[in-house]
Amino acid sequence: MACSKLFSGDLPELMNEIIQYFHYDYKTLHSCILVNRLWCRLAIPLLWEDPFSFKFPKNRHFIEIYLLNLNDDDKTKLNEYIIHNDLFPSNTLFNYPSFIQCLETRKIIHSIDAWVETVKNSTIQSSYFMRNRNLSYLQISTFTKLIYKSLYLIFIKNKVTLRSFEVTLLNKKEFECFDEVLELILQNSNFIYNIKNFKLDFDITTNNMIKFLEFLYPICNSITSLFLLFPSYNDNFSITEKNLSQLINSQENLKKILLYSEFPLYHLPSSLKNSNCINTLKTIIFYYLDFENIRILDEVFNQLNVLESIHIIYCYSLDRFVQQIINITKPFKLKSLLLDEILHVESLVLLIQKSGNYLENFGSESGSRLPAKLFESAIKYCNKIKLLRLDTGLNNQNINLVFSLIENIKRNLNYLSLETYHVELSSIILQNLGQILPNKLEYMSLHLNILVNDLKLFLKNSQNTFIKKLLIKNEINEEDSEEIFPYIIEYIMKKKKVKYLAILGIFDKDLFYLKDKVEEFKLYDIQVLRYYDLIINMYDFIKDE
């Protein structure tokens, strides 16, 4: 009876809670809107809160739905470039623009570019098509900026208050588009005043950027997640850092912060110590940061009262970092240590020792050899590592220690990535890895020089391990590479030990594009994805933790 009431809509509050569980499961949400009016009303806002971030959209026609909300004057401007066939009714079932919650400037541009390309190739039977298919680069650029500004006008007109705003400005086009909408944002502070997640990634401090930063900190004081990736060298760096420091100081509930800069920092570290966030900040991510000129980290960590995790991602001058934190009396909760530079081994050993079982993500992208001492320290002090990433830092001297580390952490290990271009070392990995894996892995990536018999042995030995996401990349371009595939069929497909699969380097193209084989995997409930779409990006992985 309760189930019947739920599906018929008699318990809308409970139904709403259930629908929220499908927040980012767009396939399921699309199915929900077909059930009944209540389900549709609950699912539509979730589908439309961030349509620009859909990873594999079949089209970008949602932009056309937005454009229906333009006033007559703005439609006239668009009509200089495109013709609208009025195939869609102007009165839609929902006010779709009002649902937008998240905007990423770069993804908006990418979506518009894809839509413009579609419109350029459309016929007169389409809802929109170009008046002139031979527009110049400048005309296309002007049209793109017009669409970009029109979308912001629509969102602001519908009194949208964003929850998440990510501003990425790394090329001329991105700066020009942002300049188009800056005055709109400045004149409508309600649009961003209540953002919780804010990211700023830019490589030039223009006058407009300074104006934007000066506008931000007096009105935006409820940010909980703040990601700052800012230019390394420019004439206005000091002004930029001061403005960003003021932004940090103005926050009342900051819980997570990411800092990236190769340029020496002065004000920003101090702002962590002196801001309102000493009783709210739980996570600090240092990303490609140089610690050479930072001298107050011990004071910062001693001041922060609720800090739960520290992440060091490919940073430099780690010996300076260790010198400042080694005598901190509080527990040092280093959750991630991913190395790009390996210069002062003893300092790194001390850092691993001090981190102990707080450390969950460990590894290297360095092309240089990881010293044995680091593995020995990790084996001794760090039993709760969940992610182990060793890309090109492997060799014959440390591989047995790698196996020992995997054995030691297998109860917690969930993500594993191993990479080497050496044939002999690849063989050693494939011959020994399968039998020491845990029963279940969320993710495993093997980027190796693969010999057929070695992979067969690995797949046979790893039959007790279910891998949700498996990536295999083969660097050997041998004529017999395709002989690998029958073993993938036998041990992966038919055993159903994988949920998502990506393979590169066995065929002349990514497995994803071999439709007959992809369909065969579907019969065994295995989804084949593009290799570079499935691979973990450490920035995305850490920021979402």
PDB file of C-alpha atoms in Angstrom, residues 233-366:
ATOM      1  CA  TYR A 233      53.987  35.882 -13.639  1.00  0.00           C
ATOM      2  CA  ASN A 234      52.476  39.236 -14.499  1.00  0.00           C
ATOM      3  CA  ASP A 235      52.793  42.868 -13.511  1.00  0.00           C
ATOM      4  CA  ASN A 236      49.662  42.830 -11.347  1.00  0.00           C
ATOM      5  CA  PHE A 237      50.393  39.709  -9.331  1.00  0.00           C
ATOM      6  CA  SER A 238      50.643  41.542  -6.006  1.00  0.00           C
ATOM      7  CA  ILE A 239      47.264  43.226  -6.559  1.00  0.00           C
ATOM      8  CA  THR A 240      45.745  39.894  -7.534  1.00  0.00           C
ATOM      9  CA  GLU A 241      47.025  38.133  -4.444  1.00  0.00           C
ATOM     10  CA  LYS A 242      45.790  40.884  -2.144  1.00  0.00           C
ATOM     11  CA  ASN A 243      42.316  40.762  -3.709  1.00  0.00           C
ATOM     12  CA  LEU A 244      42.182  37.002  -3.352  1.00  0.00           C
ATOM     13  CA  SER A 245      43.363  37.281   0.240  1.00  0.00           C
ATOM     14  CA  GLN A 246      40.517  39.663   0.935  1.00  0.00           C
ATOM     15  CA  LEU A 247      38.139  37.163  -0.638  1.00  0.00           C
ATOM     16  CA  ILE A 248      39.392  34.451   1.750  1.00  0.00           C
ATOM     17  CA  ASN A 249      39.208  36.767   4.750  1.00  0.00           C
ATOM     18  CA  SER A 250      35.615  37.681   3.960  1.00  0.00           C
ATOM     19  CA  GLN A 251      34.344  34.098   4.076  1.00  0.00           C
ATOM     20  CA  GLU A 252      32.206  33.002   7.013  1.00  0.00           C
ATOM     21  CA  ASN A 253      31.913  29.284   6.291  1.00  0.00           C
ATOM     22  CA  LEU A 254      34.882  28.272   4.154  1.00  0.00           C
ATOM     23  CA  LYS A 255      35.425  24.506   4.358  1.00  0.00           C
ATOM     24  CA  LYS A 256      37.695  23.664   1.431  1.00  0.00           C
ATOM     25  CA  ILE A 257      40.386  25.620  -0.406  1.00  0.00           C
ATOM     26  CA  LEU A 258      42.732  24.839  -3.292  1.00  0.00           C
ATOM     27  CA  LEU A 259      45.777  27.002  -4.020  1.00  0.00           C
ATOM     28  CA  TYR A 260      47.809  26.881  -7.212  1.00  0.00           C
ATOM     29  CA  SER A 261      50.628  29.225  -8.173  1.00  0.00           C
ATOM     30  CA  GLU A 262      54.228  28.827  -9.256  1.00  0.00           C
ATOM     31  CA  PHE A 263      54.864  32.412  -8.204  1.00  0.00           C
ATOM     32  CA  PRO A 264      55.980  33.052  -4.589  1.00  0.00           C
ATOM     33  CA  LEU A 265      52.971  33.622  -2.341  1.00  0.00           C
ATOM     34  CA  TYR A 266      52.940  36.130   0.504  1.00  0.00           C
ATOM     35  CA  HIS A 267      49.417  37.250   1.446  1.00  0.00           C
ATOM     36  CA  LEU A 268      47.412  34.103   0.763  1.00  0.00           C
ATOM     37  CA  PRO A 269      48.991  31.791   3.366  1.00  0.00           C
ATOM     38  CA  SER A 270      48.641  34.550   5.972  1.00  0.00           C
ATOM     39  CA  SER A 271      44.971  34.938   5.100  1.00  0.00           C
ATOM     40  CA  LEU A 272      44.401  31.309   6.094  1.00  0.00           C
ATOM     41  CA  LYS A 273      45.848  32.038   9.501  1.00  0.00           C
ATOM     42  CA  ASN A 274      44.027  35.301  10.113  1.00  0.00           C
ATOM     43  CA  SER A 275      40.666  34.760   8.449  1.00  0.00           C
ATOM     44  CA  ASN A 276      37.243  33.766   9.765  1.00  0.00           C
ATOM     45  CA  CYS A 277      37.863  30.212   8.592  1.00  0.00           C
ATOM     46  CA  ILE A 278      39.969  28.972  11.520  1.00  0.00           C
ATOM     47  CA  ASN A 279      36.898  27.192  12.919  1.00  0.00           C
ATOM     48  CA  THR A 280      35.414  26.078   9.574  1.00  0.00           C
ATOM     49  CA  LEU A 281      38.242  25.092   7.211  1.00  0.00           C
ATOM     50  CA  LYS A 282      38.430  21.303   6.891  1.00  0.00           C
ATOM     51  CA  THR A 283      40.407  20.725   3.682  1.00  0.00           C
ATOM     52  CA  ILE A 284      43.467  22.368   2.123  1.00  0.00           C
ATOM     53  CA  ILE A 285      44.731  21.323  -1.311  1.00  0.00           C
ATOM     54  CA  PHE A 286      48.173  22.524  -2.367  1.00  0.00           C
ATOM     55  CA  TYR A 287      48.293  21.994  -6.125  1.00  0.00           C
ATOM     56  CA  TYR A 288      51.539  22.553  -8.070  1.00  0.00           C
ATOM     57  CA  LEU A 289      52.537  25.044  -5.383  1.00  0.00           C
ATOM     58  CA  ASP A 290      56.130  26.040  -4.692  1.00  0.00           C
ATOM     59  CA  PHE A 291      56.792  26.205  -0.921  1.00  0.00           C
ATOM     60  CA  GLU A 292      60.180  27.898  -1.306  1.00  0.00           C
ATOM     61  CA  ASN A 293      59.087  31.321  -0.044  1.00  0.00           C
ATOM     62  CA  ILE A 294      56.275  30.314   2.313  1.00  0.00           C
ATOM     63  CA  ARG A 295      57.395  30.573   5.930  1.00  0.00           C
ATOM     64  CA  ILE A 296      54.292  30.467   8.138  1.00  0.00           C
ATOM     65  CA  LEU A 297      52.785  27.043   7.528  1.00  0.00           C
ATOM     66  CA  ASP A 298      53.390  25.894  11.098  1.00  0.00           C
ATOM     67  CA  GLU A 299      51.389  28.887  12.351  1.00  0.00           C
ATOM     68  CA  VAL A 300      48.629  28.203   9.828  1.00  0.00           C
ATOM     69  CA  PHE A 301      48.228  24.555  10.819  1.00  0.00           C
ATOM     70  CA  ASN A 302      48.346  25.366  14.526  1.00  0.00           C
ATOM     71  CA  GLN A 303      45.602  27.992  14.124  1.00  0.00           C
ATOM     72  CA  LEU A 304      43.150  25.839  12.142  1.00  0.00           C
ATOM     73  CA  ASN A 305      40.965  24.067  14.676  1.00  0.00           C
ATOM     74  CA  VAL A 306      38.890  21.673  12.555  1.00  0.00           C
ATOM     75  CA  LEU A 307      41.291  20.770   9.754  1.00  0.00           C
ATOM     76  CA  GLU A 308      40.594  17.205   8.584  1.00  0.00           C
ATOM     77  CA  SER A 309      42.748  16.737   5.495  1.00  0.00           C
ATOM     78  CA  ILE A 310      45.744  18.208   3.690  1.00  0.00           C
ATOM     79  CA  HIS A 311      46.550  17.323   0.086  1.00  0.00           C
ATOM     80  CA  ILE A 312      49.924  17.875  -1.600  1.00  0.00           C
ATOM     81  CA  ILE A 313      49.584  17.406  -5.348  1.00  0.00           C
ATOM     82  CA  TYR A 314      52.755  17.706  -7.454  1.00  0.00           C
ATOM     83  CA  CYS A 315      54.227  20.529  -5.354  1.00  0.00           C
ATOM     84  CA  TYR A 316      57.808  21.812  -5.173  1.00  0.00           C
ATOM     85  CA  SER A 317      60.356  22.599  -2.449  1.00  0.00           C
ATOM     86  CA  LEU A 318      58.800  20.007  -0.141  1.00  0.00           C
ATOM     87  CA  ASP A 319      61.865  20.140   2.113  1.00  0.00           C
ATOM     88  CA  ARG A 320      60.784  23.697   3.048  1.00  0.00           C
ATOM     89  CA  PHE A 321      57.314  22.402   3.780  1.00  0.00           C
ATOM     90  CA  VAL A 322      58.629  19.607   6.015  1.00  0.00           C
ATOM     91  CA  GLN A 323      60.903  21.967   7.950  1.00  0.00           C
ATOM     92  CA  GLN A 324      57.853  23.972   9.008  1.00  0.00           C
ATOM     93  CA  ILE A 325      55.502  21.154   9.956  1.00  0.00           C
ATOM     94  CA  ILE A 326      57.820  18.601  11.512  1.00  0.00           C
ATOM     95  CA  ASN A 327      57.447  20.002  15.043  1.00  0.00           C
ATOM     96  CA  ILE A 328      53.687  20.605  14.923  1.00  0.00           C
ATOM     97  CA  THR A 329      52.151  18.981  17.979  1.00  0.00           C
ATOM     98  CA  LYS A 330      48.702  18.499  16.464  1.00  0.00           C
ATOM     99  CA  PRO A 331      48.064  15.369  14.367  1.00  0.00           C
ATOM    100  CA  PHE A 332      49.231  16.131  10.830  1.00  0.00           C
ATOM    101  CA  LYS A 333      46.411  14.875   8.611  1.00  0.00           C
ATOM    102  CA  LEU A 334      48.118  14.574   5.238  1.00  0.00           C
ATOM    103  CA  LYS A 335      45.642  12.684   3.070  1.00  0.00           C
ATOM    104  CA  SER A 336      47.355  12.955  -0.336  1.00  0.00           C
ATOM    105  CA  LEU A 337      51.022  12.938  -1.290  1.00  0.00           C
ATOM    106  CA  LEU A 338      51.481  12.835  -5.058  1.00  0.00           C
ATOM    107  CA  LEU A 339      55.006  13.651  -6.135  1.00  0.00           C
ATOM    108  CA  ASP A 340      56.410  15.330  -9.222  1.00  0.00           C
ATOM    109  CA  GLU A 341      59.747  16.444  -7.806  1.00  0.00           C
ATOM    110  CA  ILE A 342      61.968  14.087  -5.784  1.00  0.00           C
ATOM    111  CA  LEU A 343      65.016  15.942  -4.479  1.00  0.00           C
ATOM    112  CA  HIS A 344      65.246  15.642  -0.702  1.00  0.00           C
ATOM    113  CA  VAL A 345      64.436  12.024   0.056  1.00  0.00           C
ATOM    114  CA  GLU A 346      64.982  12.296   3.817  1.00  0.00           C
ATOM    115  CA  SER A 347      62.425  15.108   4.053  1.00  0.00           C
ATOM    116  CA  LEU A 348      59.882  13.016   2.175  1.00  0.00           C
ATOM    117  CA  VAL A 349      60.546  10.075   4.490  1.00  0.00           C
ATOM    118  CA  LEU A 350      59.876  12.338   7.489  1.00  0.00           C
ATOM    119  CA  LEU A 351      56.670  13.579   5.845  1.00  0.00           C
ATOM    120  CA  ILE A 352      55.413  10.040   5.247  1.00  0.00           C
ATOM    121  CA  GLN A 353      56.338   9.052   8.793  1.00  0.00           C
ATOM    122  CA  LYS A 354      54.515  12.045  10.276  1.00  0.00           C
ATOM    123  CA  SER A 355      51.449  11.411   8.094  1.00  0.00           C
ATOM    124  CA  GLY A 356      51.138   7.738   9.023  1.00  0.00           C
ATOM    125  CA  ASN A 357      47.697   6.235   8.538  1.00  0.00           C
ATOM    126  CA  TYR A 358      46.120   9.565   7.582  1.00  0.00           C
ATOM    127  CA  LEU A 359      47.696   9.079   4.141  1.00  0.00           C
ATOM    128  CA  GLU A 360      45.159   7.684   1.647  1.00  0.00           C
ATOM    129  CA  ASN A 361      46.438   8.804  -1.780  1.00  0.00           C
ATOM    130  CA  PHE A 362      50.089   8.164  -2.631  1.00  0.00           C
ATOM    131  CA  GLY A 363      52.201   8.056  -5.759  1.00  0.00           C
ATOM    132  CA  SER A 364      54.178   9.861  -8.399  1.00  0.00           C
ATOM    133  CA  GLU A 365      54.051  11.140 -11.949  1.00  0.00           C
ATOM    134  CA  SER A 366      57.781  11.737 -11.933  1.00  0.00           C
TER     135      SER A 366
END
